[in-house]
């Protein structure tokens, strides 16, 4: 993803959401961080998106109790 | 005679692995792959590979950890094959349209009081997200899974999928947008 560095501190939702996703992958510049915070302070939608990105990452890390191997698969493995 | 001994030995060992760790290995495979045939193949490959390299297992980790490690690699092989087969078609997700739809600056965040069945909610949420991950285009599913479930580094994922870092970032971005969209369609608008 190529982030164009804008001079203006104001980003739109598309630019901000890309930054939000990128934050999870690599370090973003201080200026980008500022721009992101600026937009987030004014935009509920993007705030929700950031929350979603972080929380969904956490939720999939902790799965509920595991499923048992079904007998059909167990039999097939035993017979190989 | 020797080959029969090895054969019997292999059967005993894999039988025990199957009994002791079968369920956990299956659960892991199931959380990463969505069809039973692939799961079966990957589990069989794991046992075969494990038997071949059992002499190299130094016991420095638990047997389960070791088997899971082999299983993970077999799963990444599946992703690798898939990536080679599919030509990556750019998803025309017009993200800006998505945001423009609603009156952004006037939307109030509704604060949900946590209910008594919070655990049931989380469970439902987990399955909803997993379901949505499965609905993503293949490339996005695999990339997201390796990133958020397996915690692989950017470098490793790019190697497995044969893509650049920039490419990966785009794919992950689209995956996240699509996931949120999918959850909205299920009626889930807040995660906690």
PDB file of C-alpha atoms in Angstrom:
ATOM      1  CA  UNK A   1       0.000   0.000   0.000  1.00  0.00           C
ATOM      2  CA  UNK A   2       1.542   3.294  -0.970  1.00  0.00           C
ATOM      3  CA  UNK A   3       0.653   6.010   1.493  1.00  0.00           C
ATOM      4  CA  UNK A   4       1.019   9.428  -0.037  1.00  0.00           C
ATOM      5  CA  UNK A   5       2.370  11.746   2.620  1.00  0.00           C
ATOM      6  CA  UNK A   6       0.132  14.823   2.644  1.00  0.00           C
ATOM      7  CA  UNK A   7       1.259  18.185   3.925  1.00  0.00           C
ATOM      8  CA  UNK A   8      -2.166  18.895   5.327  1.00  0.00           C
ATOM      9  CA  UNK A   9      -2.977  17.490   8.774  1.00  0.00           C
ATOM     10  CA  UNK A  10      -6.450  16.513   7.575  1.00  0.00           C
ATOM     11  CA  UNK A  11      -7.052  13.122   6.084  1.00  0.00           C
ATOM     12  CA  UNK A  12     -10.212  11.625   4.661  1.00  0.00           C
ATOM     13  CA  UNK A  13     -11.719   8.321   5.787  1.00  0.00           C
ATOM     14  CA  UNK A  14     -10.086   6.262   3.087  1.00  0.00           C
ATOM     15  CA  UNK A  15      -6.612   7.561   3.904  1.00  0.00           C
ATOM     16  CA  UNK A  16      -7.193   7.155   7.617  1.00  0.00           C
ATOM     17  CA  UNK A  17      -8.503   3.619   7.397  1.00  0.00           C
ATOM     18  CA  UNK A  18      -5.465   2.648   5.350  1.00  0.00           C
ATOM     19  CA  UNK A  19      -3.253   4.094   8.046  1.00  0.00           C
ATOM     20  CA  UNK A  20      -5.194   2.222  10.701  1.00  0.00           C
ATOM     21  CA  UNK A  21      -4.578  -1.046   8.910  1.00  0.00           C
ATOM     22  CA  UNK A  22      -0.931  -0.179   8.283  1.00  0.00           C
ATOM     23  CA  UNK A  23      -0.325   0.613  11.949  1.00  0.00           C
ATOM     24  CA  UNK A  24      -0.864  -3.029  12.685  1.00  0.00           C
ATOM     25  CA  UNK A  25       1.814  -4.029  10.196  1.00  0.00           C
ATOM     26  CA  UNK A  26       4.657  -1.567  10.597  1.00  0.00           C
ATOM     27  CA  UNK A  27       5.749   1.623  12.296  1.00  0.00           C
ATOM     28  CA  UNK A  28       4.205   4.701  10.795  1.00  0.00           C
ATOM     29  CA  UNK A  29       5.812   8.119  10.865  1.00  0.00           C
ATOM     30  CA  UNK A  30       5.089  10.632  13.586  1.00  0.00           C
ATOM     31  CA  UNK A  31       3.384  12.901  11.125  1.00  0.00           C
ATOM     32  CA  UNK A  32       1.122  10.114   9.911  1.00  0.00           C
ATOM     33  CA  UNK A  33       0.297   9.297  13.500  1.00  0.00           C
ATOM     34  CA  UNK A  34      -0.683  12.906  14.100  1.00  0.00           C
ATOM     35  CA  UNK A  35      -2.825  13.008  10.997  1.00  0.00           C
ATOM     36  CA  UNK A  36      -4.520   9.795  12.026  1.00  0.00           C
ATOM     37  CA  UNK A  37      -5.270  11.051  15.540  1.00  0.00           C
ATOM     38  CA  UNK A  38      -6.585  14.284  14.138  1.00  0.00           C
ATOM     39  CA  UNK A  39      -9.068  12.497  11.924  1.00  0.00           C
ATOM     40  CA  UNK A  40     -10.056   9.996  14.603  1.00  0.00           C
ATOM     41  CA  UNK A  41     -10.906  12.783  17.013  1.00  0.00           C
ATOM     42  CA  UNK A  42     -13.537  13.912  14.521  1.00  0.00           C
ATOM     43  CA  UNK A  43     -14.749  10.687  12.960  1.00  0.00           C
ATOM     44  CA  UNK A  44     -16.787   8.031  14.723  1.00  0.00           C
ATOM     45  CA  UNK A  45     -16.743   5.667  11.783  1.00  0.00           C
ATOM     46  CA  UNK A  46     -12.983   5.448  11.622  1.00  0.00           C
ATOM     47  CA  UNK A  47     -12.775   5.194  15.399  1.00  0.00           C
ATOM     48  CA  UNK A  48     -15.063   2.202  15.175  1.00  0.00           C
ATOM     49  CA  UNK A  49     -12.925   0.725  12.418  1.00  0.00           C
ATOM     50  CA  UNK A  50      -9.779   1.047  14.499  1.00  0.00           C
ATOM     51  CA  UNK A  51     -11.533  -0.571  17.415  1.00  0.00           C
ATOM     52  CA  UNK A  52     -12.741  -3.355  15.161  1.00  0.00           C
ATOM     53  CA  UNK A  53      -9.311  -4.028  13.666  1.00  0.00           C
ATOM     54  CA  UNK A  54      -7.731  -4.317  17.089  1.00  0.00           C
ATOM     55  CA  UNK A  55     -10.482  -6.280  18.771  1.00  0.00           C
ATOM     56  CA  UNK A  56     -10.960  -8.755  15.908  1.00  0.00           C
ATOM     57  CA  UNK A  57      -7.251  -9.488  16.021  1.00  0.00           C
ATOM     58  CA  UNK A  58      -7.555 -10.306  19.717  1.00  0.00           C
ATOM     59  CA  UNK A  59     -10.715 -12.357  19.449  1.00  0.00           C
ATOM     60  CA  UNK A  60      -9.390 -14.786  16.863  1.00  0.00           C
ATOM     61  CA  UNK A  61      -6.377 -15.453  19.061  1.00  0.00           C
ATOM     62  CA  UNK A  62      -8.463 -17.020  21.795  1.00  0.00           C
ATOM     63  CA  UNK A  63     -10.717 -19.689  20.338  1.00  0.00           C
ATOM     64  CA  UNK A  64     -13.397 -21.452  22.380  1.00  0.00           C
ATOM     65  CA  UNK A  65     -12.801 -25.119  23.435  1.00  0.00           C
ATOM     66  CA  UNK A  66     -11.571 -27.162  20.477  1.00  0.00           C
ATOM     67  CA  UNK A  67     -13.586 -29.546  18.376  1.00  0.00           C
ATOM     68  CA  UNK A  68     -13.057 -33.267  18.507  1.00  0.00           C
ATOM     69  CA  UNK A  69     -11.693 -34.998  15.450  1.00  0.00           C
ATOM     70  CA  UNK A  70     -14.652 -36.631  13.720  1.00  0.00           C
ATOM     71  CA  UNK A  71     -14.603 -40.394  13.492  1.00  0.00           C
ATOM     72  CA  UNK A  72     -14.600 -40.360   9.680  1.00  0.00           C
ATOM     73  CA  UNK A  73     -11.299 -38.531   9.557  1.00  0.00           C
ATOM     74  CA  UNK A  74      -9.837 -40.579  12.380  1.00  0.00           C
ATOM     75  CA  UNK A  75     -10.666 -43.803  10.545  1.00  0.00           C
ATOM     76  CA  UNK A  76      -9.146 -42.574   7.305  1.00  0.00           C
ATOM     77  CA  UNK A  77      -5.900 -41.621   8.987  1.00  0.00           C
ATOM     78  CA  UNK A  78      -5.711 -44.913  10.841  1.00  0.00           C
ATOM     79  CA  UNK A  79      -6.132 -46.816   7.622  1.00  0.00           C
ATOM     80  CA  UNK A  80      -3.436 -45.009   5.673  1.00  0.00           C
TER      81      UNK A  80
ATOM     82  CA  UNK B   1      12.199 -58.099   8.222  1.00  0.00           C
ATOM     83  CA  UNK B   2      13.441 -54.667   9.151  1.00  0.00           C
ATOM     84  CA  UNK B   3      10.844 -52.932   7.049  1.00  0.00           C
ATOM     85  CA  UNK B   4       8.084 -54.873   8.852  1.00  0.00           C
ATOM     86  CA  UNK B   5       9.488 -53.801  12.212  1.00  0.00           C
ATOM     87  CA  UNK B   6       9.549 -50.208  11.107  1.00  0.00           C
ATOM     88  CA  UNK B   7       6.034 -50.554   9.807  1.00  0.00           C
ATOM     89  CA  UNK B   8       4.766 -51.903  13.126  1.00  0.00           C
ATOM     90  CA  UNK B   9       6.688 -49.231  15.018  1.00  0.00           C
ATOM     91  CA  UNK B  10       5.188 -46.515  12.828  1.00  0.00           C
ATOM     92  CA  UNK B  11       1.707 -47.825  13.428  1.00  0.00           C
ATOM     93  CA  UNK B  12       2.141 -47.871  17.183  1.00  0.00           C
ATOM     94  CA  UNK B  13       3.612 -44.395  17.321  1.00  0.00           C
ATOM     95  CA  UNK B  14       1.093 -42.783  14.993  1.00  0.00           C
ATOM     96  CA  UNK B  15      -1.712 -44.590  16.786  1.00  0.00           C
ATOM     97  CA  UNK B  16      -0.623 -43.008  20.028  1.00  0.00           C
ATOM     98  CA  UNK B  17      -0.254 -39.572  18.447  1.00  0.00           C
ATOM     99  CA  UNK B  18      -3.696 -39.942  16.988  1.00  0.00           C
ATOM    100  CA  UNK B  19      -5.165 -40.822  20.366  1.00  0.00           C
ATOM    101  CA  UNK B  20      -3.325 -38.287  22.443  1.00  0.00           C
ATOM    102  CA  UNK B  21      -3.261 -35.317  20.107  1.00  0.00           C
ATOM    103  CA  UNK B  22      -5.742 -36.066  17.352  1.00  0.00           C
ATOM    104  CA  UNK B  23      -8.434 -33.728  18.602  1.00  0.00           C
ATOM    105  CA  UNK B  24      -6.114 -30.788  19.107  1.00  0.00           C
ATOM    106  CA  UNK B  25      -4.419 -31.250  15.749  1.00  0.00           C
ATOM    107  CA  UNK B  26      -7.798 -31.510  14.101  1.00  0.00           C
ATOM    108  CA  UNK B  27      -9.094 -28.391  15.852  1.00  0.00           C
ATOM    109  CA  UNK B  28      -6.064 -26.426  14.709  1.00  0.00           C
ATOM    110  CA  UNK B  29      -6.362 -27.616  11.106  1.00  0.00           C
ATOM    111  CA  UNK B  30     -10.055 -26.821  11.128  1.00  0.00           C
ATOM    112  CA  UNK B  31      -9.445 -23.267  12.251  1.00  0.00           C
ATOM    113  CA  UNK B  32      -7.143 -22.708   9.292  1.00  0.00           C
ATOM    114  CA  UNK B  33      -8.708 -24.673   6.439  1.00  0.00           C
ATOM    115  CA  UNK B  34     -12.324 -24.864   5.498  1.00  0.00           C
ATOM    116  CA  UNK B  35     -12.821 -28.169   3.742  1.00  0.00           C
ATOM    117  CA  UNK B  36     -12.595 -31.642   5.250  1.00  0.00           C
ATOM    118  CA  UNK B  37     -10.564 -33.082   2.383  1.00  0.00           C
ATOM    119  CA  UNK B  38      -7.812 -30.522   2.790  1.00  0.00           C
ATOM    120  CA  UNK B  39      -7.892 -31.083   6.544  1.00  0.00           C
ATOM    121  CA  UNK B  40      -7.537 -34.822   6.081  1.00  0.00           C
ATOM    122  CA  UNK B  41      -4.639 -34.413   3.649  1.00  0.00           C
ATOM    123  CA  UNK B  42      -2.822 -32.016   5.869  1.00  0.00           C
ATOM    124  CA  UNK B  43      -3.215 -34.244   8.938  1.00  0.00           C
ATOM    125  CA  UNK B  44      -1.978 -37.300   7.050  1.00  0.00           C
ATOM    126  CA  UNK B  45       0.976 -35.367   5.676  1.00  0.00           C
ATOM    127  CA  UNK B  46       1.767 -34.235   9.199  1.00  0.00           C
ATOM    128  CA  UNK B  47       1.870 -37.762  10.569  1.00  0.00           C
ATOM    129  CA  UNK B  48       3.959 -38.995   7.657  1.00  0.00           C
ATOM    130  CA  UNK B  49       6.423 -36.140   8.033  1.00  0.00           C
ATOM    131  CA  UNK B  50       6.533 -36.627  11.776  1.00  0.00           C
ATOM    132  CA  UNK B  51       7.307 -40.332  11.439  1.00  0.00           C
ATOM    133  CA  UNK B  52      10.077 -39.563   8.967  1.00  0.00           C
ATOM    134  CA  UNK B  53      11.743 -37.081  11.251  1.00  0.00           C
ATOM    135  CA  UNK B  54      10.985 -38.588  14.643  1.00  0.00           C
ATOM    136  CA  UNK B  55      14.673 -39.358  15.106  1.00  0.00           C
ATOM    137  CA  UNK B  56      15.376 -35.654  14.817  1.00  0.00           C
ATOM    138  CA  UNK B  57      12.960 -34.737  17.576  1.00  0.00           C
ATOM    139  CA  UNK B  58      15.123 -33.848  20.510  1.00  0.00           C
ATOM    140  CA  UNK B  59      12.379 -33.604  23.096  1.00  0.00           C
ATOM    141  CA  UNK B  60      13.172 -29.972  23.791  1.00  0.00           C
ATOM    142  CA  UNK B  61       9.540 -29.097  23.342  1.00  0.00           C
ATOM    143  CA  UNK B  62       6.465 -31.138  24.047  1.00  0.00           C
ATOM    144  CA  UNK B  63       5.405 -33.692  21.486  1.00  0.00           C
ATOM    145  CA  UNK B  64       2.243 -31.739  20.828  1.00  0.00           C
ATOM    146  CA  UNK B  65       4.149 -28.515  20.167  1.00  0.00           C
ATOM    147  CA  UNK B  66       6.403 -30.385  17.776  1.00  0.00           C
ATOM    148  CA  UNK B  67       3.501 -31.991  15.904  1.00  0.00           C
ATOM    149  CA  UNK B  68       1.682 -28.674  15.770  1.00  0.00           C
ATOM    150  CA  UNK B  69       4.788 -27.104  14.268  1.00  0.00           C
ATOM    151  CA  UNK B  70       4.819 -29.669  11.479  1.00  0.00           C
ATOM    152  CA  UNK B  71       1.097 -29.185  10.969  1.00  0.00           C
ATOM    153  CA  UNK B  72       1.507 -25.425  10.695  1.00  0.00           C
ATOM    154  CA  UNK B  73       4.095 -25.839   7.962  1.00  0.00           C
ATOM    155  CA  UNK B  74       1.881 -28.243   6.071  1.00  0.00           C
ATOM    156  CA  UNK B  75      -0.910 -25.670   6.242  1.00  0.00           C
ATOM    157  CA  UNK B  76       1.398 -22.945   4.941  1.00  0.00           C
ATOM    158  CA  UNK B  77       2.246 -25.249   2.052  1.00  0.00           C
ATOM    159  CA  UNK B  78      -1.439 -25.318   1.197  1.00  0.00           C
ATOM    160  CA  UNK B  79      -1.534 -21.522   1.212  1.00  0.00           C
ATOM    161  CA  UNK B  80       1.589 -21.426  -0.937  1.00  0.00           C
ATOM    162  CA  UNK B  81       0.039 -23.737  -3.511  1.00  0.00           C
ATOM    163  CA  UNK B  82      -3.154 -21.746  -3.542  1.00  0.00           C
ATOM    164  CA  UNK B  83      -1.321 -18.476  -4.087  1.00  0.00           C
ATOM    165  CA  UNK B  84       0.514 -19.940  -7.042  1.00  0.00           C
ATOM    166  CA  UNK B  85      -2.678 -21.226  -8.593  1.00  0.00           C
ATOM    167  CA  UNK B  86      -4.793 -18.104  -8.229  1.00  0.00           C
ATOM    168  CA  UNK B  87      -3.993 -14.994 -10.140  1.00  0.00           C
ATOM    169  CA  UNK B  88      -4.535 -12.191  -7.709  1.00  0.00           C
ATOM    170  CA  UNK B  89      -7.448 -10.170  -9.007  1.00  0.00           C
ATOM    171  CA  UNK B  90      -7.726  -6.719  -7.540  1.00  0.00           C
ATOM    172  CA  UNK B  91     -10.941  -6.451  -5.567  1.00  0.00           C
ATOM    173  CA  UNK B  92     -12.849  -3.396  -6.578  1.00  0.00           C
ATOM    174  CA  UNK B  93     -13.830  -2.407  -3.087  1.00  0.00           C
ATOM    175  CA  UNK B  94     -14.541   1.253  -3.225  1.00  0.00           C
ATOM    176  CA  UNK B  95     -13.853   1.991   0.366  1.00  0.00           C
ATOM    177  CA  UNK B  96     -14.597   5.660   0.226  1.00  0.00           C
ATOM    178  CA  UNK B  97     -18.124   4.923  -0.983  1.00  0.00           C
ATOM    179  CA  UNK B  98     -18.585   2.735   2.040  1.00  0.00           C
ATOM    180  CA  UNK B  99     -17.796   5.580   4.391  1.00  0.00           C
ATOM    181  CA  UNK B 100     -19.595   8.273   2.447  1.00  0.00           C
ATOM    182  CA  UNK B 101     -22.882   6.411   2.752  1.00  0.00           C
ATOM    183  CA  UNK B 102     -23.668   7.532   6.250  1.00  0.00           C
ATOM    184  CA  UNK B 103     -23.638  10.879   7.960  1.00  0.00           C
ATOM    185  CA  UNK B 104     -20.373  10.369   9.716  1.00  0.00           C
ATOM    186  CA  UNK B 105     -20.031  13.361  11.966  1.00  0.00           C
ATOM    187  CA  UNK B 106     -23.451  12.997  13.536  1.00  0.00           C
ATOM    188  CA  UNK B 107     -23.401   9.330  14.384  1.00  0.00           C
ATOM    189  CA  UNK B 108     -23.524   8.732  18.106  1.00  0.00           C
ATOM    190  CA  UNK B 109     -21.715   5.746  19.527  1.00  0.00           C
ATOM    191  CA  UNK B 110     -24.284   3.653  21.332  1.00  0.00           C
ATOM    192  CA  UNK B 111     -22.882   2.387  24.576  1.00  0.00           C
ATOM    193  CA  UNK B 112     -23.976  -1.190  25.220  1.00  0.00           C
ATOM    194  CA  UNK B 113     -24.130  -2.221  28.826  1.00  0.00           C
ATOM    195  CA  UNK B 114     -22.392  -5.603  29.175  1.00  0.00           C
ATOM    196  CA  UNK B 115     -24.989  -8.340  29.589  1.00  0.00           C
ATOM    197  CA  UNK B 116     -24.808 -11.329  31.893  1.00  0.00           C
ATOM    198  CA  UNK B 117     -24.215 -13.702  29.001  1.00  0.00           C
ATOM    199  CA  UNK B 118     -21.003 -12.042  27.954  1.00  0.00           C
ATOM    200  CA  UNK B 119     -19.216 -15.324  27.415  1.00  0.00           C
ATOM    201  CA  UNK B 120     -21.920 -16.562  25.070  1.00  0.00           C
ATOM    202  CA  UNK B 121     -21.613 -13.291  23.161  1.00  0.00           C
ATOM    203  CA  UNK B 122     -17.878 -13.661  22.740  1.00  0.00           C
ATOM    204  CA  UNK B 123     -18.313 -17.186  21.542  1.00  0.00           C
ATOM    205  CA  UNK B 124     -20.858 -16.085  18.991  1.00  0.00           C
ATOM    206  CA  UNK B 125     -18.596 -13.247  17.944  1.00  0.00           C
ATOM    207  CA  UNK B 126     -15.712 -15.633  17.493  1.00  0.00           C
ATOM    208  CA  UNK B 127     -17.704 -17.889  15.208  1.00  0.00           C
ATOM    209  CA  UNK B 128     -19.104 -14.909  13.312  1.00  0.00           C
ATOM    210  CA  UNK B 129     -15.615 -13.582  12.626  1.00  0.00           C
ATOM    211  CA  UNK B 130     -14.310 -16.998  11.631  1.00  0.00           C
ATOM    212  CA  UNK B 131     -17.250 -17.420   9.301  1.00  0.00           C
ATOM    213  CA  UNK B 132     -16.571 -14.041   7.747  1.00  0.00           C
ATOM    214  CA  UNK B 133     -12.894 -14.856   7.322  1.00  0.00           C
ATOM    215  CA  UNK B 134     -13.942 -17.912   5.379  1.00  0.00           C
ATOM    216  CA  UNK B 135     -16.075 -15.785   3.094  1.00  0.00           C
ATOM    217  CA  UNK B 136     -13.206 -13.552   2.024  1.00  0.00           C
ATOM    218  CA  UNK B 137     -11.432 -13.992  -1.297  1.00  0.00           C
ATOM    219  CA  UNK B 138      -8.843 -16.760  -0.911  1.00  0.00           C
ATOM    220  CA  UNK B 139      -5.823 -14.499  -0.861  1.00  0.00           C
ATOM    221  CA  UNK B 140      -7.306 -12.299   1.847  1.00  0.00           C
ATOM    222  CA  UNK B 141      -8.325 -15.289   3.951  1.00  0.00           C
ATOM    223  CA  UNK B 142      -4.864 -16.817   3.843  1.00  0.00           C
ATOM    224  CA  UNK B 143      -2.993 -13.568   4.423  1.00  0.00           C
ATOM    225  CA  UNK B 144      -5.235 -12.537   7.302  1.00  0.00           C
ATOM    226  CA  UNK B 145      -5.044 -15.985   8.881  1.00  0.00           C
ATOM    227  CA  UNK B 146      -1.260 -16.062   8.747  1.00  0.00           C
ATOM    228  CA  UNK B 147      -1.072 -12.562  10.149  1.00  0.00           C
ATOM    229  CA  UNK B 148      -3.620 -12.528  12.939  1.00  0.00           C
ATOM    230  CA  UNK B 149      -3.933 -16.204  13.839  1.00  0.00           C
ATOM    231  CA  UNK B 150      -0.410 -17.498  13.238  1.00  0.00           C
ATOM    232  CA  UNK B 151       1.419 -14.219  13.886  1.00  0.00           C
ATOM    233  CA  UNK B 152       3.869 -14.727  11.070  1.00  0.00           C
ATOM    234  CA  UNK B 153       6.179 -11.887  10.159  1.00  0.00           C
ATOM    235  CA  UNK B 154       5.534  -9.804   7.060  1.00  0.00           C
ATOM    236  CA  UNK B 155       8.634 -11.339   5.509  1.00  0.00           C
ATOM    237  CA  UNK B 156       7.444 -14.906   6.021  1.00  0.00           C
ATOM    238  CA  UNK B 157       3.978 -14.263   4.669  1.00  0.00           C
ATOM    239  CA  UNK B 158       5.377 -12.537   1.594  1.00  0.00           C
ATOM    240  CA  UNK B 159       7.645 -15.528   0.980  1.00  0.00           C
ATOM    241  CA  UNK B 160       4.852 -18.030   1.257  1.00  0.00           C
ATOM    242  CA  UNK B 161       2.450 -16.113  -0.951  1.00  0.00           C
ATOM    243  CA  UNK B 162       5.099 -14.751  -3.331  1.00  0.00           C
ATOM    244  CA  UNK B 163       3.980 -11.147  -2.975  1.00  0.00           C
ATOM    245  CA  UNK B 164       5.619  -7.884  -2.026  1.00  0.00           C
ATOM    246  CA  UNK B 165       5.189  -6.103   1.291  1.00  0.00           C
ATOM    247  CA  UNK B 166       3.166  -3.368  -0.379  1.00  0.00           C
ATOM    248  CA  UNK B 167       0.938  -5.969  -1.930  1.00  0.00           C
ATOM    249  CA  UNK B 168       0.454  -7.694   1.424  1.00  0.00           C
ATOM    250  CA  UNK B 169      -0.520  -4.463   3.130  1.00  0.00           C
ATOM    251  CA  UNK B 170      -3.172  -3.846   0.495  1.00  0.00           C
ATOM    252  CA  UNK B 171      -4.535  -7.376   0.881  1.00  0.00           C
ATOM    253  CA  UNK B 172      -4.701  -7.102   4.671  1.00  0.00           C
ATOM    254  CA  UNK B 173      -6.358  -3.717   4.430  1.00  0.00           C
ATOM    255  CA  UNK B 174      -9.028  -5.077   2.105  1.00  0.00           C
ATOM    256  CA  UNK B 175      -9.487  -8.117   4.312  1.00  0.00           C
ATOM    257  CA  UNK B 176     -10.185  -5.927   7.331  1.00  0.00           C
ATOM    258  CA  UNK B 177     -12.607  -3.697   5.462  1.00  0.00           C
ATOM    259  CA  UNK B 178     -14.418  -6.736   4.110  1.00  0.00           C
ATOM    260  CA  UNK B 179     -14.544  -8.370   7.532  1.00  0.00           C
ATOM    261  CA  UNK B 180     -16.126  -5.329   9.088  1.00  0.00           C
ATOM    262  CA  UNK B 181     -18.603  -5.192   6.225  1.00  0.00           C
ATOM    263  CA  UNK B 182     -19.430  -8.864   6.625  1.00  0.00           C
ATOM    264  CA  UNK B 183     -20.016  -8.446  10.344  1.00  0.00           C
ATOM    265  CA  UNK B 184     -22.277  -5.462   9.709  1.00  0.00           C
ATOM    266  CA  UNK B 185     -24.314  -7.665   7.394  1.00  0.00           C
ATOM    267  CA  UNK B 186     -24.688 -10.144  10.212  1.00  0.00           C
ATOM    268  CA  UNK B 187     -25.977  -7.355  12.378  1.00  0.00           C
ATOM    269  CA  UNK B 188     -22.861  -7.042  14.502  1.00  0.00           C
ATOM    270  CA  UNK B 189     -21.930  -3.401  14.692  1.00  0.00           C
ATOM    271  CA  UNK B 190     -19.736  -3.315  17.761  1.00  0.00           C
ATOM    272  CA  UNK B 191     -16.977  -5.589  18.896  1.00  0.00           C
ATOM    273  CA  UNK B 192     -17.312  -5.259  22.646  1.00  0.00           C
TER     274      UNK B 192
END
